[in-house]
Amino acid sequence: EGGDTTDERIRYGFRLCLARHPDAAELDILRRVFAERLSQYQSDNAAAARLLSVGESRRDASLNAAEFAAWMSLGRTLLNLSEFVTKP
């Protein structure tokens, strides 16, 4: 649903959370957040595993753990935006 590219997926998640499309600056920031988290989890597989062990549902082990953890972190970022929490 979200698309095939990182930008498409970020735009999709942003639109689901905020009911609008991100502007260029917002997209750039979120792209950097994703890249930083991906790099972090690629170099620290244990941290990715800890993050993905949270919750009631088991994760799909066929998915790349570092990438999955990075997307999970980006989703948490979107859900913690003040615009999401306190939409005017």
mmCIF file of C-alpha atoms in Angstrom:
data_model
loop_
_atom_site.group_PDB
_atom_site.id
_atom_site.type_symbol
_atom_site.label_atom_id
_atom_site.label_comp_id
_atom_site.label_asym_id
_atom_site.label_seq_id
_atom_site.Cartn_x
_atom_site.Cartn_y
_atom_site.Cartn_z
ATOM 1 C CA GLU A 1 0.000 0.000 0.000
ATOM 2 C CA GLY A 2 2.696 2.457 0.910
ATOM 3 C CA GLY A 3 4.692 2.220 -2.286
ATOM 4 C CA ASP A 4 8.004 0.830 -3.386
ATOM 5 C CA THR A 5 10.377 3.654 -2.507
ATOM 6 C CA THR A 6 11.336 5.190 0.806
ATOM 7 C CA ASP A 7 9.825 8.540 -0.184
ATOM 8 C CA GLU A 8 6.531 6.944 -1.240
ATOM 9 C CA ARG A 9 6.308 5.082 2.053
ATOM 10 C CA ILE A 10 7.116 8.177 4.095
ATOM 11 C CA ARG A 11 4.498 10.191 2.208
ATOM 12 C CA TYR A 12 1.926 7.445 2.731
ATOM 13 C CA GLY A 13 2.531 7.211 6.482
ATOM 14 C CA PHE A 14 2.561 10.985 6.824
ATOM 15 C CA ARG A 15 -0.735 11.285 4.961
ATOM 16 C CA LEU A 16 -2.342 8.560 7.093
ATOM 17 C CA CYS A 17 -1.297 10.325 10.287
ATOM 18 C CA LEU A 18 -1.818 13.960 9.365
ATOM 19 C CA ALA A 19 -4.364 13.889 6.525
ATOM 20 C CA ARG A 20 -2.095 15.955 4.296
ATOM 21 C CA HIS A 21 1.028 15.528 2.214
ATOM 22 C CA PRO A 22 4.419 16.475 3.667
ATOM 23 C CA ASP A 23 6.133 19.527 2.254
ATOM 24 C CA ALA A 24 9.686 19.228 0.911
ATOM 25 C CA ALA A 25 11.327 20.188 4.210
ATOM 26 C CA GLU A 26 9.224 17.712 6.212
ATOM 27 C CA LEU A 27 9.954 14.933 3.746
ATOM 28 C CA ASP A 28 13.679 15.688 3.931
ATOM 29 C CA ILE A 29 13.673 15.550 7.743
ATOM 30 C CA LEU A 30 11.744 12.277 7.813
ATOM 31 C CA ARG A 31 14.011 10.800 5.145
ATOM 32 C CA ARG A 32 17.021 11.652 7.324
ATOM 33 C CA VAL A 33 15.348 10.206 10.431
ATOM 34 C CA PHE A 34 14.731 6.953 8.573
ATOM 35 C CA ALA A 35 18.304 6.823 7.205
ATOM 36 C CA GLU A 36 19.790 7.480 10.658
ATOM 37 C CA ARG A 37 17.673 4.807 12.310
ATOM 38 C CA LEU A 38 18.413 2.333 9.519
ATOM 39 C CA SER A 39 22.144 2.921 9.930
ATOM 40 C CA GLN A 40 21.834 2.555 13.697
ATOM 41 C CA TYR A 41 19.953 -0.727 13.508
ATOM 42 C CA GLN A 42 22.179 -2.134 10.773
ATOM 43 C CA SER A 43 25.168 -1.644 13.053
ATOM 44 C CA ASP A 44 23.355 -2.810 16.195
ATOM 45 C CA ASN A 45 21.243 -5.862 15.440
ATOM 46 C CA ALA A 46 20.587 -6.425 19.145
ATOM 47 C CA ALA A 47 18.917 -2.997 19.428
ATOM 48 C CA ALA A 48 16.717 -3.814 16.430
ATOM 49 C CA ALA A 49 15.768 -7.143 17.996
ATOM 50 C CA ARG A 50 14.900 -5.450 21.312
ATOM 51 C CA LEU A 51 12.678 -2.903 19.599
ATOM 52 C CA LEU A 52 10.933 -5.548 17.520
ATOM 53 C CA SER A 53 10.283 -7.754 20.541
ATOM 54 C CA VAL A 54 7.885 -5.159 22.003
ATOM 55 C CA GLY A 55 4.180 -5.863 21.576
ATOM 56 C CA GLU A 56 1.813 -8.772 21.529
ATOM 57 C CA SER A 57 2.171 -9.768 17.891
ATOM 58 C CA ARG A 58 5.142 -11.701 16.626
ATOM 59 C CA ARG A 59 7.083 -10.015 13.868
ATOM 60 C CA ASP A 60 7.436 -11.482 10.408
ATOM 61 C CA ALA A 61 10.907 -13.050 10.580
ATOM 62 C CA SER A 62 11.210 -12.924 6.785
ATOM 63 C CA LEU A 63 11.501 -9.109 6.950
ATOM 64 C CA ASN A 64 14.880 -7.444 7.416
ATOM 65 C CA ALA A 65 15.079 -6.626 11.133
ATOM 66 C CA ALA A 66 17.103 -3.410 10.732
ATOM 67 C CA GLU A 67 14.768 -2.034 8.067
ATOM 68 C CA PHE A 68 11.666 -3.073 10.007
ATOM 69 C CA ALA A 69 12.996 -1.399 13.173
ATOM 70 C CA ALA A 70 13.824 1.772 11.229
ATOM 71 C CA TRP A 71 10.277 1.921 9.824
ATOM 72 C CA MET A 72 8.881 1.283 13.282
ATOM 73 C CA SER A 73 10.953 4.190 14.614
ATOM 74 C CA LEU A 74 9.738 6.451 11.838
ATOM 75 C CA GLY A 75 6.146 5.476 12.603
ATOM 76 C CA ARG A 76 6.678 6.332 16.248
ATOM 77 C CA THR A 77 8.088 9.697 15.156
ATOM 78 C CA LEU A 78 4.975 10.429 13.100
ATOM 79 C CA LEU A 79 2.663 9.419 15.930
ATOM 80 C CA ASN A 80 4.497 11.732 18.323
ATOM 81 C CA LEU A 81 4.258 14.853 16.163
ATOM 82 C CA SER A 82 2.295 17.567 17.944
ATOM 83 C CA GLU A 83 0.155 17.984 14.829
ATOM 84 C CA PHE A 84 -0.919 14.349 15.167
ATOM 85 C CA VAL A 85 -1.626 14.591 18.869
ATOM 86 C CA THR A 86 -3.339 17.994 18.867
ATOM 87 C CA LYS A 87 -4.717 18.565 15.403
ATOM 88 C CA PRO A 88 -6.087 22.134 15.198
#
